[in-house]
Coordinates of C-alpha atoms and ligand atoms in Angstrom, one line a residue:
M1 CA 55.7 -23.8 -68.3
L2 CA 57.0 -25.7 -65.3
K3 CA 55.0 -25.0 -62.2
T4 CA 57.9 -25.2 -59.7
V5 CA 61.6 -24.9 -60.4
S6 CA 64.8 -25.5 -58.5
F7 CA 67.4 -22.8 -58.9
I8 CA 67.5 -20.8 -55.7
T9 CA 66.4 -23.9 -53.8
E10 CA 68.5 -26.4 -55.8
N11 CA 70.6 -27.4 -52.7
F12 CA 67.6 -28.0 -50.4
G13 CA 67.8 -31.6 -49.1
K14 CA 71.0 -32.3 -51.0
Y15 CA 73.5 -31.8 -48.2
D16 CA 73.8 -31.7 -44.4
P17 CA 73.4 -28.0 -43.5
K18 CA 75.5 -28.6 -40.4
S19 CA 78.5 -29.7 -42.4
I20 CA 80.8 -27.6 -44.7
D21 CA 82.3 -30.8 -46.0
S22 CA 78.9 -32.0 -47.1
Y23 CA 78.4 -28.6 -48.8
L24 CA 81.8 -28.8 -50.5
S25 CA 81.0 -32.3 -51.7
I26 CA 78.1 -30.9 -53.9
G27 CA 80.2 -28.1 -55.3
G28 CA 79.7 -25.6 -52.5
F29 CA 81.6 -22.2 -52.6
T30 CA 81.9 -22.3 -56.4
A31 CA 80.3 -18.9 -56.5
V32 CA 82.8 -17.4 -54.0
K33 CA 85.7 -18.9 -55.9
R34 CA 84.4 -17.5 -59.2
A35 CA 83.5 -14.1 -57.7
L36 CA 87.1 -13.7 -56.4
T37 CA 88.4 -14.0 -60.0
M38 CA 86.1 -11.3 -61.2
S39 CA 86.1 -7.5 -60.7
S40 CA 83.5 -5.7 -58.7
N41 CA 82.1 -4.2 -61.9
E42 CA 81.8 -7.5 -63.6
I43 CA 79.7 -8.9 -60.7
I44 CA 77.5 -5.8 -60.7
D45 CA 77.0 -6.1 -64.5
M46 CA 76.0 -9.7 -64.0
A47 CA 73.5 -8.7 -61.2
K48 CA 72.1 -6.0 -63.5
A49 CA 71.8 -8.3 -66.4
A50 CA 69.9 -10.8 -64.3
S51 CA 67.5 -8.1 -63.2
I52 CA 67.5 -9.4 -59.6
K53 CA 64.9 -7.4 -57.7
G54 CA 65.4 -7.2 -54.0
R55 CA 63.3 -9.9 -52.2
G56 CA 62.8 -8.0 -48.9
G57 CA 59.6 -6.4 -50.3
A58 CA 60.7 -3.1 -52.0
A59 CA 61.9 -4.9 -55.2
Y60 CA 64.8 -2.5 -55.6
D61 CA 67.2 -3.5 -58.4
T62 CA 70.1 -5.4 -56.8
G63 CA 72.7 -4.6 -59.4
R64 CA 71.9 -0.9 -59.1
K65 CA 72.0 -1.1 -55.3
W66 CA 75.4 -2.9 -55.4
S67 CA 76.7 -0.3 -57.9
Q68 CA 75.7 2.6 -55.6
A69 CA 77.2 0.9 -52.5
A70 CA 80.5 0.2 -54.4
S71 CA 80.8 3.8 -55.5
V72 CA 80.4 5.2 -51.9
P73 CA 83.9 6.1 -50.7
G74 CA 85.1 4.3 -47.6
L75 CA 87.7 1.7 -46.5
N76 CA 85.4 0.2 -43.9
K77 CA 82.0 -0.8 -45.2
V78 CA 79.3 -3.2 -43.9
V79 CA 76.9 -5.7 -45.5
I80 CA 73.8 -6.6 -43.6
C81 CA 71.7 -9.7 -44.3
N82 CA 68.2 -8.9 -43.4
A83 CA 66.8 -12.1 -41.9
D84 CA 64.1 -10.4 -39.8
E85 CA 61.3 -11.9 -41.9
G86 CA 58.6 -10.3 -39.8
E87 CA 56.0 -9.9 -42.6
P88 CA 53.0 -12.1 -41.8
C89 CA 52.6 -15.0 -44.2
T90 CA 56.3 -15.0 -45.1
F91 CA 58.6 -17.9 -44.2
K92 CA 60.8 -18.4 -47.2
D93 CA 64.0 -16.9 -45.7
R94 CA 63.6 -19.4 -42.9
A95 CA 63.6 -22.2 -45.5
I96 CA 66.8 -20.9 -47.1
I97 CA 68.6 -20.6 -43.7
E98 CA 67.4 -24.1 -42.6
N99 CA 68.3 -25.9 -45.8
D100 CA 71.1 -23.9 -47.3
P101 CA 72.9 -21.7 -44.8
F102 CA 76.3 -21.9 -46.6
R103 CA 74.8 -20.5 -49.8
L104 CA 73.5 -17.5 -47.8
L105 CA 77.1 -17.0 -46.5
E106 CA 78.4 -17.2 -50.0
G107 CA 75.9 -14.4 -51.0
M108 CA 77.2 -12.2 -48.2
I109 CA 80.8 -12.8 -49.0
I110 CA 80.2 -12.0 -52.7
A111 CA 78.2 -8.8 -51.8
G112 CA 81.0 -7.8 -49.4
Y113 CA 83.7 -8.3 -52.1
T114 CA 81.6 -6.5 -54.7
V115 CA 80.9 -3.3 -52.6
G116 CA 84.2 -3.4 -50.7
A117 CA 83.0 -4.3 -47.2
Q118 CA 85.0 -5.9 -44.5
N119 CA 82.2 -7.0 -42.2
G120 CA 78.9 -8.7 -42.6
Y121 CA 76.0 -8.9 -40.1
I122 CA 73.1 -11.3 -40.1
Y123 CA 70.1 -9.8 -38.4
L124 CA 68.1 -12.8 -37.4
R125 CA 64.6 -12.4 -36.0
E126 CA 64.1 -13.5 -32.4
E127 CA 61.5 -16.1 -33.4
Y128 CA 64.2 -17.9 -35.4
S129 CA 66.6 -18.2 -32.5
H130 CA 66.5 -22.0 -33.0
L131 CA 68.5 -21.3 -36.2
R132 CA 71.3 -19.6 -34.4
P133 CA 73.4 -22.7 -33.7
L134 CA 73.2 -23.6 -37.4
L135 CA 74.4 -20.2 -38.5
I136 CA 77.1 -20.0 -35.8
N137 CA 78.4 -23.4 -37.0
A138 CA 78.3 -22.4 -40.7
I139 CA 80.2 -19.2 -39.9
A140 CA 82.8 -21.0 -37.8
E141 CA 83.3 -23.8 -40.4
S142 CA 83.6 -21.4 -43.3
K143 CA 86.2 -19.5 -41.4
A144 CA 88.2 -22.6 -40.5
K145 CA 88.2 -23.5 -44.3
G146 CA 89.4 -20.1 -45.3
F147 CA 86.2 -18.8 -46.9
L148 CA 85.9 -16.1 -44.2
G149 CA 88.5 -14.2 -42.3
Q150 CA 91.8 -12.6 -43.5
N151 CA 92.9 -12.9 -47.1
I152 CA 90.1 -15.3 -48.3
L153 CA 91.6 -18.0 -50.5
G154 CA 94.7 -15.9 -51.0
S155 CA 92.7 -13.2 -52.8
G156 CA 93.7 -10.4 -50.6
F157 CA 90.0 -9.8 -49.7
S158 CA 89.2 -10.1 -46.0
F159 CA 85.6 -10.5 -44.6
E160 CA 84.0 -11.5 -41.3
I161 CA 80.4 -12.4 -40.6
H162 CA 78.7 -11.6 -37.2
L163 CA 75.3 -12.8 -36.1
Y164 CA 72.8 -10.6 -34.3
S165 CA 69.3 -11.4 -33.0
G166 CA 66.4 -9.0 -32.9
A167 CA 63.9 -8.9 -30.1
G168 CA 60.8 -9.5 -32.2
A169 CA 59.5 -6.3 -33.7
Y170 CA 58.2 -6.1 -37.2
V171 CA 59.5 -2.6 -37.8
C172 CA 63.0 -3.8 -37.2
G173 CA 62.9 -5.3 -40.6
E174 CA 63.1 -1.8 -42.0
G175 CA 66.8 -1.1 -42.9
S176 CA 67.6 1.9 -40.7
T177 CA 65.5 0.5 -37.8
L178 CA 67.4 -2.8 -38.0
I179 CA 70.6 -0.8 -37.7
E180 CA 69.4 1.0 -34.6
S181 CA 68.5 -2.4 -33.2
I182 CA 72.0 -3.8 -33.8
E183 CA 73.5 -0.7 -32.2
G184 CA 71.5 -1.5 -29.1
K185 CA 69.0 1.3 -29.5
S186 CA 65.2 1.0 -29.5
G187 CA 63.7 -0.1 -32.8
R188 CA 62.7 3.1 -34.5
P189 CA 63.6 4.2 -38.0
R190 CA 66.2 6.9 -38.7
I191 CA 65.5 10.1 -40.6
K192 CA 67.0 10.1 -44.1
P193 CA 69.2 11.6 -45.4
P194 CA 71.9 10.6 -44.5
F195 CA 71.1 7.4 -46.3
I196 CA 72.4 4.1 -44.9
K197 CA 74.4 3.4 -48.0
E198 CA 76.6 6.4 -46.9
C199 CA 76.1 6.4 -43.1
G200 CA 74.6 3.2 -41.7
L201 CA 75.7 0.8 -39.1
F202 CA 78.2 2.5 -36.7
Q203 CA 78.1 5.4 -39.2
L204 CA 79.8 3.2 -41.8
P205 CA 78.6 2.9 -45.5
T206 CA 76.1 0.0 -45.3
L207 CA 74.4 -2.4 -47.8
V208 CA 71.3 -4.2 -46.6
N209 CA 70.0 -7.2 -48.6
N210 CA 67.4 -9.8 -48.0
V211 CA 68.3 -13.5 -47.4
E212 CA 66.7 -14.6 -50.7
T213 CA 68.4 -11.8 -52.7
L214 CA 71.8 -12.9 -51.5
A215 CA 71.0 -16.6 -52.1
I216 CA 70.0 -15.7 -55.7
A217 CA 73.3 -13.8 -56.3
A218 CA 75.3 -16.8 -55.1
A219 CA 73.2 -19.2 -57.2
A220 CA 73.5 -17.0 -60.3
L221 CA 77.3 -16.9 -59.9
T222 CA 77.4 -20.6 -59.4
H223 CA 75.7 -21.4 -62.7
G224 CA 75.8 -18.2 -64.7
I225 CA 72.8 -15.9 -65.2
D226 CA 71.6 -17.7 -68.4
D227 CA 70.2 -20.5 -66.3
Y228 CA 68.4 -18.0 -64.1
I229 CA 66.9 -15.8 -66.8
A230 CA 65.7 -18.8 -68.7
F231 CA 62.9 -18.8 -66.2
G232 CA 60.2 -16.2 -66.0
T233 CA 59.1 -13.5 -68.4
E234 CA 60.9 -10.9 -70.4
K235 CA 60.2 -8.1 -67.8
S236 CA 60.2 -10.4 -64.8
P237 CA 63.0 -12.9 -65.4
G238 CA 63.9 -15.6 -63.0
S239 CA 62.2 -17.3 -60.2
K240 CA 60.9 -16.5 -56.7
I241 CA 60.3 -18.4 -53.5
I242 CA 56.7 -17.9 -52.4
S243 CA 55.2 -18.6 -49.0
L244 CA 51.8 -20.1 -49.7
A245 CA 49.4 -20.2 -46.7
G246 CA 45.8 -19.8 -45.5
N247 CA 42.9 -21.8 -46.8
V248 CA 44.9 -23.9 -49.2
K249 CA 45.4 -27.7 -49.2
K250 CA 49.1 -27.7 -49.5
P251 CA 50.7 -24.7 -47.8
G252 CA 54.5 -24.3 -47.9
T253 CA 57.4 -22.7 -49.6
Y254 CA 57.7 -23.2 -53.4
E255 CA 60.1 -21.8 -55.9
I256 CA 58.1 -20.7 -58.9
P257 CA 59.1 -19.2 -62.3
F258 CA 57.6 -15.7 -62.7
G259 CA 54.7 -15.7 -65.0
L260 CA 52.5 -18.4 -63.5
T261 CA 49.0 -17.2 -62.8
I262 CA 47.7 -16.9 -59.3
R263 CA 45.2 -19.6 -60.1
E264 CA 48.0 -22.0 -61.0
I265 CA 49.7 -21.1 -57.7
I266 CA 46.6 -21.8 -55.6
Y267 CA 45.1 -24.7 -57.5
D268 CA 48.0 -26.6 -59.2
I269 CA 50.7 -26.0 -56.6
G270 CA 48.6 -25.5 -53.5
G271 CA 46.1 -28.3 -54.4
G272 CA 43.1 -25.9 -54.2
I273 CA 41.0 -24.5 -51.4
T274 CA 40.7 -26.4 -48.1
D275 CA 37.5 -28.5 -48.0
D276 CA 36.9 -27.4 -51.6
N277 CA 35.4 -24.1 -50.5
E278 CA 35.2 -21.2 -52.9
L279 CA 38.1 -18.8 -53.2
K280 CA 37.1 -15.3 -51.9
F281 CA 40.3 -13.4 -52.1
F282 CA 44.1 -13.6 -51.7
Q283 CA 46.6 -11.3 -50.2
L284 CA 50.1 -10.9 -51.8
G285 CA 53.2 -9.8 -50.0
G286 CA 52.0 -10.1 -46.4
A287 CA 50.0 -7.7 -44.2
S288 CA 51.5 -4.7 -46.0
G289 CA 50.3 -6.0 -49.3
S290 CA 46.9 -5.6 -51.0
I291 CA 44.1 -8.1 -51.4
G292 CA 42.7 -9.3 -54.8
P293 CA 39.4 -10.9 -55.4
A294 CA 38.8 -14.3 -57.1
S295 CA 37.8 -12.5 -60.3
I296 CA 41.5 -11.6 -60.9
V297 CA 42.9 -15.0 -60.1
D298 CA 44.1 -15.4 -63.6
T299 CA 46.6 -12.5 -63.3
P300 CA 50.1 -13.6 -64.0
Y301 CA 52.5 -13.5 -61.0
T302 CA 54.9 -10.9 -62.5
Y303 CA 55.9 -7.5 -61.2
E304 CA 54.3 -5.8 -64.2
D305 CA 51.0 -7.7 -64.4
L306 CA 50.4 -7.5 -60.6
G307 CA 51.1 -3.8 -60.7
K308 CA 48.3 -3.3 -63.2
V309 CA 45.7 -4.6 -60.7
G310 CA 47.2 -2.8 -57.7
L311 CA 49.0 -5.8 -56.3
T312 CA 52.7 -6.4 -55.5
V313 CA 55.1 -9.3 -55.2
G314 CA 56.4 -7.8 -51.9
S315 CA 57.9 -10.5 -49.6
G316 CA 56.4 -13.3 -51.7
G317 CA 53.6 -14.2 -49.3
V318 CA 50.5 -15.7 -51.0
L319 CA 47.7 -15.9 -48.4
V320 CA 44.5 -17.7 -49.6
V321 CA 41.2 -16.8 -48.0
D322 CA 38.0 -18.7 -48.7
D323 CA 34.4 -17.6 -48.7
R324 CA 33.8 -18.3 -45.0
T325 CA 35.7 -15.1 -44.1
R326 CA 34.1 -11.7 -44.0
V327 CA 36.4 -9.1 -45.6
I328 CA 35.9 -6.6 -42.8
D329 CA 36.9 -9.2 -40.2
F330 CA 40.1 -9.8 -42.2
V331 CA 40.7 -6.0 -42.4
K332 CA 40.3 -5.8 -38.6
S333 CA 42.9 -8.6 -38.0
I334 CA 45.4 -6.7 -40.1
Q335 CA 44.5 -3.4 -38.3
D336 CA 45.2 -5.1 -35.0
F337 CA 48.6 -6.2 -36.3
F338 CA 49.6 -2.8 -37.3
I339 CA 48.5 -1.1 -34.1
H340 CA 50.6 -3.7 -32.2
E341 CA 53.6 -3.1 -34.4
S342 CA 53.5 0.7 -34.9
C343 CA 56.6 2.0 -33.1
G344 CA 54.8 5.2 -32.2
K345 CA 57.4 7.6 -33.5
C346 CA 55.2 9.5 -36.0
T347 CA 51.6 10.8 -35.6
P348 CA 50.1 9.6 -38.9
C349 CA 50.9 5.9 -38.1
R350 CA 50.5 6.0 -34.3
E351 CA 47.2 7.9 -34.3
G352 CA 46.0 7.0 -37.8
N353 CA 46.0 3.3 -37.1
R354 CA 44.0 3.7 -33.9
Q355 CA 41.4 6.0 -35.5
I356 CA 41.0 3.6 -38.4
L357 CA 40.5 0.7 -36.0
R358 CA 37.7 2.5 -34.2
I359 CA 36.0 2.9 -37.6
V360 CA 36.7 -0.7 -38.7
D361 CA 35.3 -1.9 -35.4
R362 CA 32.1 0.0 -36.1
F363 CA 31.9 -1.7 -39.5
V364 CA 32.4 -5.1 -37.9
D365 CA 29.4 -4.4 -35.7
G366 CA 27.4 -2.9 -38.5
A367 CA 27.2 0.3 -36.4
Q368 CA 29.1 2.7 -38.7
N369 CA 28.3 6.4 -39.3
P370 CA 27.4 7.6 -42.8
R371 CA 30.7 9.3 -43.2
D372 CA 32.9 6.5 -41.7
L373 CA 34.0 5.0 -45.0
E374 CA 35.0 8.4 -46.4
T375 CA 36.9 9.3 -43.2
A376 CA 38.7 5.9 -43.1
E377 CA 39.8 6.3 -46.7
R378 CA 41.0 9.9 -46.0
F379 CA 43.0 8.8 -43.0
A380 CA 44.4 5.9 -45.0
H381 CA 45.6 8.2 -47.7
I382 CA 47.2 10.6 -45.2
M383 CA 49.1 7.7 -43.7
S384 CA 50.3 6.4 -47.0
N385 CA 51.6 9.9 -47.9
C386 CA 52.8 11.2 -44.5
A387 CA 54.0 8.3 -42.4
F388 CA 57.7 8.4 -41.4
C389 CA 58.5 4.9 -42.7
G390 CA 57.3 2.0 -44.8
L391 CA 55.3 0.5 -42.0
G392 CA 52.8 3.4 -41.8
E393 CA 53.0 4.0 -45.6
T394 CA 51.7 0.4 -46.4
A395 CA 49.6 -0.4 -43.3
Q396 CA 46.4 0.6 -45.1
S397 CA 47.0 -1.5 -48.3
T398 CA 44.5 -4.1 -47.1
L399 CA 41.8 -1.6 -46.2
L400 CA 42.1 0.4 -49.4
S401 CA 42.1 -2.7 -51.6
A402 CA 39.2 -4.2 -49.7
I403 CA 37.2 -1.0 -50.3
K404 CA 38.2 -1.1 -54.0
Y405 CA 37.4 -4.7 -54.7
F406 CA 34.6 -5.4 -52.1
P407 CA 32.6 -2.2 -51.9
E408 CA 29.5 -4.2 -51.1
E409 CA 31.0 -5.5 -47.9
F410 CA 31.1 -1.9 -46.6
E411 CA 27.4 -1.3 -47.1
V412 CA 24.9 -1.6 -44.3
K413 CA 22.0 -3.9 -44.9
G414 CA 19.3 -4.0 -42.3
G415 CA 21.5 -2.4 -39.7
K416 CA 24.2 -5.1 -39.9
L417 CA 26.9 -5.9 -42.4
E418 CA 26.1 -8.9 -44.5
Ligands
FMN501 C1 58.2 -2.2 -41.8 C2 59.2 -2.9 -42.7 C3 59.6 -4.2 -42.4 C4 60.5 -4.8 -43.3 N1 60.8 -6.1 -43.0 C5 61.7 -6.7 -43.8 C6 62.1 -8.0 -43.5 O1 61.7 -8.6 -42.5 N2 63.1 -8.6 -44.3 C7 63.6 -7.9 -45.4 O2 64.5 -8.4 -46.1 N3 63.2 -6.7 -45.7 C8 62.3 -6.1 -44.9 N4 61.9 -4.8 -45.2 C9 62.6 -4.1 -46.4 C10 63.9 -3.5 -46.0 O3 63.7 -2.2 -45.5 C11 64.9 -3.5 -47.2 O4 64.2 -2.8 -48.3 C12 65.4 -4.8 -47.6 O5 65.9 -5.6 -46.5 C13 66.5 -4.6 -48.7 O6 66.9 -5.9 -49.2 P1 66.6 -6.2 -50.7 O7 67.0 -5.1 -51.6 O8 67.5 -7.4 -50.9 O9 65.1 -6.5 -50.8 C14 61.0 -4.1 -44.4 C15 60.6 -2.8 -44.7 C16 59.7 -2.2 -43.8 C17 59.3 -0.8 -44.1
SF4_502 S1 55.3 4.9 -39.7 FE1 55.9 6.1 -37.9 S2 55.0 5.2 -36.1 FE2 54.8 3.8 -37.8 S3 56.4 2.4 -37.5 FE3 57.2 4.0 -39.0 S4 58.0 5.6 -37.7 FE4 56.9 4.2 -36.3

């Protein structure tokens, strides 16, 4: 099996991302032209057949999501491209925007046409403000060439794209919070129902998709889905852009076919562990993902195989940690992150994170009480079940997986943690 492939990333380095003429010279906008000759149902069927799972983290089936969005009544709908990319150890959306902004716009136009939307919004994280000029130019050039605006390519379909920047909060990557942010409100999630597919931005039916999801849709329409599903496994077809980081020799973004083992990702693609140290554990899907020990490094990177060992693809982050790091110190760094990013709206997350940090701090110092471990686990489960949004629900994935895979690191030996 090929270790890296080039389907979603096929245009990287092949054209000047500042120029639509350069994009057109390599066949750009083939996907939009093709989509406009198809019906909404035909595009949805294609997305379903390709089993494109959303790449923002929740892995929701894109064909299903588009089908639901298309069936919501409404003459004025919205498509949002989620370019918040706030998950730690995740930088693949940035790579797509930097290298292939026009394909992202194609994905948005196709999504808009499919679900019947008139307006698209890109929500770009504040830390990527240097990419604003690139996107502003791509939008303006696409409009000048008739790929955006009124009556696109004479099809009768009209669509505009607007660019918004966040202010740098992780929780604003959550769909309803992102919408509050665009509307100028503070970044806190909305209660559901109503669901944003029916009542989202400015109370309009809204579809939210990740950057990579939209880029895949455009690539699949450019080439047909057979080229895409030729990669991967039966249950996890296709490819995924991963963000490989941490104690690895060759960090970066790589497009991989589903089905490689984590060992192949770390050693063959990443060149192995920095300074040839020993692998201790890895974390998949960013800070909200779980950690896995070196003993399961031969697990294939597919939705189904990772699920069996309690891991998820999530945002596609692969963080490698070597044997110089204590698990409890890593857990503390994640805990600090979630306390900083909790919006404070609900008690389980606001208070739970703080109480767990107090316990984790005692473990770090080797000064824990006999019931601390049990209490931390109980709080973590309460958070997972009772928090108001996905941030609080997943904040304890690291702690719980650390306790599961490294119970010995939570034992006291001689008054201090080993
Ligand atoms: C706290 C939190 C942060 C999130 N951050 C992002 C993000 O930065 N980018 C993203 O695409 N999705 C993020 N998501 C997931 C989105 O809510 C949503 O599921 C996703 O944008 C849908 O797109 P998809 O179906 O294409 O994956 C986040 C979710 C939560 C709960
Ligand atoms: S779980 Fe609650 S406190 Fe935490 S970010 Fe979501 S709404 Fe805010």
